[in-house]
Structures are given as structure tokens and as C-alpha cells.
Coordinates of C-alpha atoms in Angstrom, one line a residue:
M1 CA -16.1 -11.5 -20.4
L2 CA -14.6 -9.7 -17.4
G3 CA -17.5 -7.4 -16.5
Y4 CA -15.1 -4.4 -16.2
Q5 CA -12.7 -2.6 -18.4
V6 CA -8.9 -2.7 -18.1
K7 CA -5.9 -1.0 -19.6
Y8 CA -2.2 -1.7 -19.8
Q9 CA 0.4 0.9 -18.9
E10 CA 4.2 1.0 -19.2
I11 CA 5.5 2.7 -16.0
S12 CA 9.1 3.7 -15.4
I13 CA 10.3 3.7 -11.8
G14 CA 13.9 5.0 -11.9
G15 CA 15.7 2.5 -14.1
M16 CA 13.0 -0.2 -13.8
E17 CA 10.2 -0.6 -16.3
F18 CA 6.9 -2.3 -15.4
N19 CA 3.9 -3.3 -17.5
I20 CA 0.9 -2.8 -15.3
R21 CA -2.7 -3.9 -15.8
S22 CA -5.1 -1.5 -14.2
L23 CA -8.8 -0.6 -14.3
F24 CA -9.6 1.6 -17.3
D25 CA -11.1 4.4 -15.3
H26 CA -12.7 5.4 -12.0
Q27 CA -16.2 4.4 -13.2
Q28 CA -15.8 0.6 -12.9
Y29 CA -17.9 -1.6 -10.6
H30 CA -18.1 -5.4 -10.7
D31 CA -19.2 -7.3 -7.6
P32 CA -21.4 -10.2 -8.8
E33 CA -20.9 -12.3 -5.7
L34 CA -21.3 -9.3 -3.4
E35 CA -17.8 -9.9 -1.9
A36 CA -16.9 -6.3 -1.8
E37 CA -20.3 -5.3 -0.4
R38 CA -19.9 -7.7 2.5
L39 CA -16.5 -6.1 3.3
G40 CA -18.1 -2.6 3.4
I41 CA -16.7 -1.5 0.0
C42 CA -19.3 0.8 -1.7
P43 CA -19.6 1.2 -5.5
D44 CA -17.9 4.6 -5.4
S45 CA -14.8 3.3 -3.6
W46 CA -14.7 -0.1 -5.4
P47 CA -12.5 1.0 -8.3
L48 CA -9.9 2.9 -6.2
F49 CA -7.7 -0.2 -5.8
G50 CA -7.2 -0.6 -9.5
Q51 CA -5.6 2.8 -10.3
V52 CA -1.9 3.7 -10.5
W53 CA -2.0 6.6 -8.0
P54 CA 0.8 9.3 -7.9
S55 CA 1.5 8.5 -4.3
G56 CA 2.1 4.9 -5.1
Q57 CA 4.6 5.9 -7.8
V58 CA 6.5 8.1 -5.3
L59 CA 6.6 5.2 -2.8
A60 CA 7.8 2.8 -5.5
R61 CA 10.6 5.3 -6.4
S62 CA 11.7 5.5 -2.8
M63 CA 12.0 1.7 -2.7
L64 CA 14.7 1.8 -5.3
T65 CA 17.3 2.9 -2.7
M66 CA 15.7 1.7 0.5
D67 CA 17.8 -0.6 2.6
I68 CA 15.8 -3.9 2.4
A69 CA 18.5 -6.5 3.1
G70 CA 17.4 -9.0 5.7
K71 CA 14.2 -7.2 6.4
R72 CA 10.6 -8.5 6.4
I73 CA 8.6 -5.9 4.6
L74 CA 4.9 -5.2 4.5
E75 CA 3.0 -3.0 2.1
V76 CA -0.2 -1.8 3.7
G77 CA -3.3 -0.9 1.6
A78 CA -1.2 -1.9 -1.5
G79 CA -3.8 -1.6 -4.3
L80 CA -1.8 -2.5 -7.4
A81 CA 1.3 -2.8 -5.3
L82 CA 3.7 -1.0 -7.5
A83 CA 6.1 -0.4 -4.6
S84 CA 6.0 -4.1 -3.7
L85 CA 6.9 -5.0 -7.3
V86 CA 10.0 -2.8 -7.0
V87 CA 11.0 -4.5 -3.7
H88 CA 10.3 -7.9 -5.2
R89 CA 12.4 -7.3 -8.3
R90 CA 15.2 -6.2 -6.0
G91 CA 15.0 -9.5 -4.2
G92 CA 13.4 -8.2 -1.0
D93 CA 11.1 -10.2 1.4
I94 CA 7.9 -8.4 0.7
T95 CA 4.3 -9.2 1.7
V96 CA 1.4 -7.4 0.0
S97 CA -1.7 -6.6 2.0
D98 CA -5.1 -5.0 1.3
Y99 CA -8.7 -6.1 1.7
H100 CA -10.3 -5.6 -1.7
P101 CA -11.3 -9.0 -3.2
M102 CA -10.0 -8.2 -6.7
I103 CA -6.4 -7.5 -5.7
P104 CA -5.0 -11.1 -5.8
E105 CA -6.2 -11.4 -9.5
F106 CA -4.6 -8.1 -10.5
L107 CA -1.4 -8.9 -8.5
D108 CA -1.0 -12.3 -10.2
E109 CA -1.5 -10.8 -13.6
N110 CA 1.0 -8.0 -13.1
L111 CA 3.6 -10.5 -11.8
R112 CA 3.1 -12.5 -14.9
L113 CA 3.4 -9.5 -17.2
N114 CA 6.7 -8.6 -15.6
N115 CA 8.1 -12.1 -15.4
L116 CA 8.2 -12.0 -11.6
A117 CA 7.8 -15.0 -9.3
P118 CA 4.8 -15.3 -7.0
I119 CA 4.6 -12.9 -4.1
K120 CA 3.1 -13.3 -0.6
Y121 CA -0.3 -11.7 -0.2
Q122 CA -2.5 -11.4 2.9
A123 CA -6.0 -10.0 3.0
A124 CA -5.9 -7.4 5.9
D125 CA -8.7 -5.5 7.5
W126 CA -7.1 -2.9 9.8
S127 CA -9.9 -3.2 12.3
K128 CA -9.4 -7.0 12.8
V129 CA -6.6 -9.0 14.4
N130 CA -4.8 -11.2 11.9
E131 CA -2.3 -13.4 13.7
E132 CA -1.2 -15.1 10.4
L133 CA 0.2 -11.9 9.0
G134 CA 3.1 -11.7 11.5
M135 CA 5.6 -9.0 12.3
F136 CA 7.7 -6.8 10.0
D137 CA 10.9 -4.7 10.2
L138 CA 9.8 -2.3 7.5
I139 CA 6.2 -1.2 6.8
I140 CA 5.3 0.9 3.8
G141 CA 2.2 2.5 2.3
S142 CA 0.8 5.3 0.2
D143 CA -2.2 7.6 0.4
L144 CA -3.8 5.6 3.2
I145 CA -5.7 8.2 5.3
Y146 CA -8.4 9.8 3.3
E147 CA -11.2 8.9 5.7
W148 CA -11.6 10.4 9.2
D149 CA -11.4 7.1 11.1
Q150 CA -8.4 5.7 9.2
P151 CA -5.6 7.3 11.3
A152 CA -6.5 5.4 14.5
L153 CA -7.2 2.1 12.6
L154 CA -4.0 2.4 10.6
A155 CA -1.8 3.2 13.6
D156 CA -3.1 0.3 15.6
F157 CA -2.7 -2.1 12.7
I158 CA 0.9 -0.9 12.2
D159 CA 1.6 -1.4 15.9
R160 CA 0.2 -4.9 15.9
H161 CA 2.5 -5.9 13.1
S162 CA 5.7 -4.0 14.0
A163 CA 8.8 -5.9 15.0
D164 CA 10.8 -4.8 18.0
K165 CA 12.8 -2.5 15.7
V166 CA 10.7 -1.1 12.9
D167 CA 10.7 1.7 10.3
V168 CA 7.4 2.9 8.8
F169 CA 7.3 5.0 5.6
I170 CA 4.1 6.4 4.2
V171 CA 3.7 8.7 1.2
D172 CA 0.8 11.1 1.8
P173 CA -0.5 13.7 -0.7
N174 CA -0.9 16.2 2.1
R175 CA -4.4 15.0 3.2
P176 CA -6.0 16.7 6.2
N177 CA -5.8 13.5 8.3
R178 CA -2.0 13.5 8.1
S179 CA -1.6 15.2 11.5
A180 CA -4.1 12.8 13.1
L181 CA -2.0 9.8 12.1
C182 CA 1.2 11.5 13.4
E183 CA -0.6 12.0 16.7
E184 CA -1.8 8.4 16.9
M185 CA 1.7 7.1 16.1
S186 CA 3.2 9.4 18.8
E187 CA 0.8 8.1 21.4
L188 CA 2.1 4.6 20.5
E189 CA 5.6 5.9 21.2
Y190 CA 6.9 6.0 17.6
A191 CA 9.3 8.8 16.8
G192 CA 8.2 10.6 13.7
S193 CA 9.4 13.0 11.0
I194 CA 7.9 14.6 7.9
S195 CA 9.9 15.4 4.8
Q196 CA 8.8 17.0 1.5
A197 CA 8.2 14.5 -1.3
D198 CA 7.4 16.9 -4.1
C199 CA 8.7 15.6 -7.4
I200 CA 8.0 15.1 -11.1
L201 CA 6.7 11.6 -11.9
G202 CA 7.9 9.5 -14.8
N203 CA 4.9 10.7 -16.9
G204 CA 5.9 14.3 -16.4
E205 CA 3.1 15.1 -13.9
A206 CA 4.0 17.1 -10.7
F207 CA 3.4 15.5 -7.4
Q208 CA 3.0 17.4 -4.1
G209 CA 3.1 15.5 -0.9
S210 CA 5.0 14.3 2.1
L211 CA 7.0 11.3 3.3
L212 CA 6.0 10.3 6.8
H213 CA 8.7 8.3 8.6
F214 CA 8.0 6.6 12.0
Q215 CA 10.5 4.6 14.0
R216 CA 10.5 2.5 17.2
D217 CA 13.2 0.4 18.7
D218 CA 11.9 -1.7 21.6
A219 CA 14.9 -4.1 21.1
R220 CA 17.1 -1.8 23.2
F221 CA 14.9 -2.5 26.2
N222 CA 15.1 -6.3 25.8
Q223 CA 18.9 -6.6 25.9

């Protein structure tokens, strides 16, 4: 017996169809070995990884047409990693990252359900240095800055894992901390822009939010 409830959803991302195993609702909690507690994940936030969030669907949709050829790609705070599944199905070089201990289990099952090959995964705490993770040409994420201290942590994490030339795309549902992240990225000398990401999702729900795009090209100084 799992100790938590799950459900199975069919999710359409453009022309791609995915079968996704997720937590049944937001009331789940299962941490018998206290792994999540040791990582600082409280019972209220424990189930957040296991939902298909609107921002994640918008990010996944944007990956349908993103130029991914020859790029190392990292999804940050991936949760159920729907955007990574899109990139993976397109043949992209994608690494999934998050720090919740249940994510590898859900990721493996969703890969199996969709007849996809194994995918690279790295546990990543934004506050800690992880030299094994490496550097990336494209970094993506969705709904990442809902706590006051997250903009600075996220900006530093992105900077540590950015290649000399990098693009960063983050879908944000217009949370109050959005401006703080933009300021942190500007201080790290990333050029930034914000575009409207309002749309109707595949299930008919309306999404209101923004697409944050940050760029930096240090390669031009190393020629």
C-alpha cells in the first residue's frame, strides 16, 4: 500500500498527449522515513510537487516550439516535470531537478506510462553547491518564487549553472516576488524581459501569468 492516494490524468500539450500520475489532491502527506522533514519540507508543502499546476502546463506548451537543438537544458523545481517530458519526447538533452524525495518515483512512473526512455535527474537544493549538476544553455521553470527568500536563492542557483551563453525562461502566475527575481537577475548582469502568458489551457481553464526571459552571453568576452 502506497500510504498516499494518486490519480491518472490525460493531458494534452499542443499535439502531444501524456498520461500523468499525480497525487489525488493537496491533502496528501507521507514521510515515513522523515526524508522530507530533514530537507525542511513541511506537511503543508509536501504535496505541492505532485500536482499538475497551470504554470507547468504553460511552460510545457512553450517547449513545443522552443529551439532545443544542441542545447543542454535544465528544468528547475520541476515537480512532475511535464515540460521536461515534452523536451524529452522531442529528443532534447534535458535534466530534471528538484529536491523533493518523492519526485524520482513519480518521474520514473510517468516515463513508463508514456513509453519514454529514462531521463537524467539531479536532486538540487538551491542553497547548496552541486558541482555534479553542471552547466546549461537553457534553463526553464514554472511557479518557482512563492516564498520571500526564493528570488535570491533561485537567481544564484541559475547563475551557478548557466553556460557562458544562456537563456532562462520562467512561467510565473504573477506572484508578488516576480519583481524581486527580476532585480536579482539584473544584478547578476542578465538582460531580462517580461511578456504576457495569458492563455486557455487544454482543459478549458484560463491562465493568467507572465513569461520571464533572462539572457546572458559571456562568450563574446572570451573570444
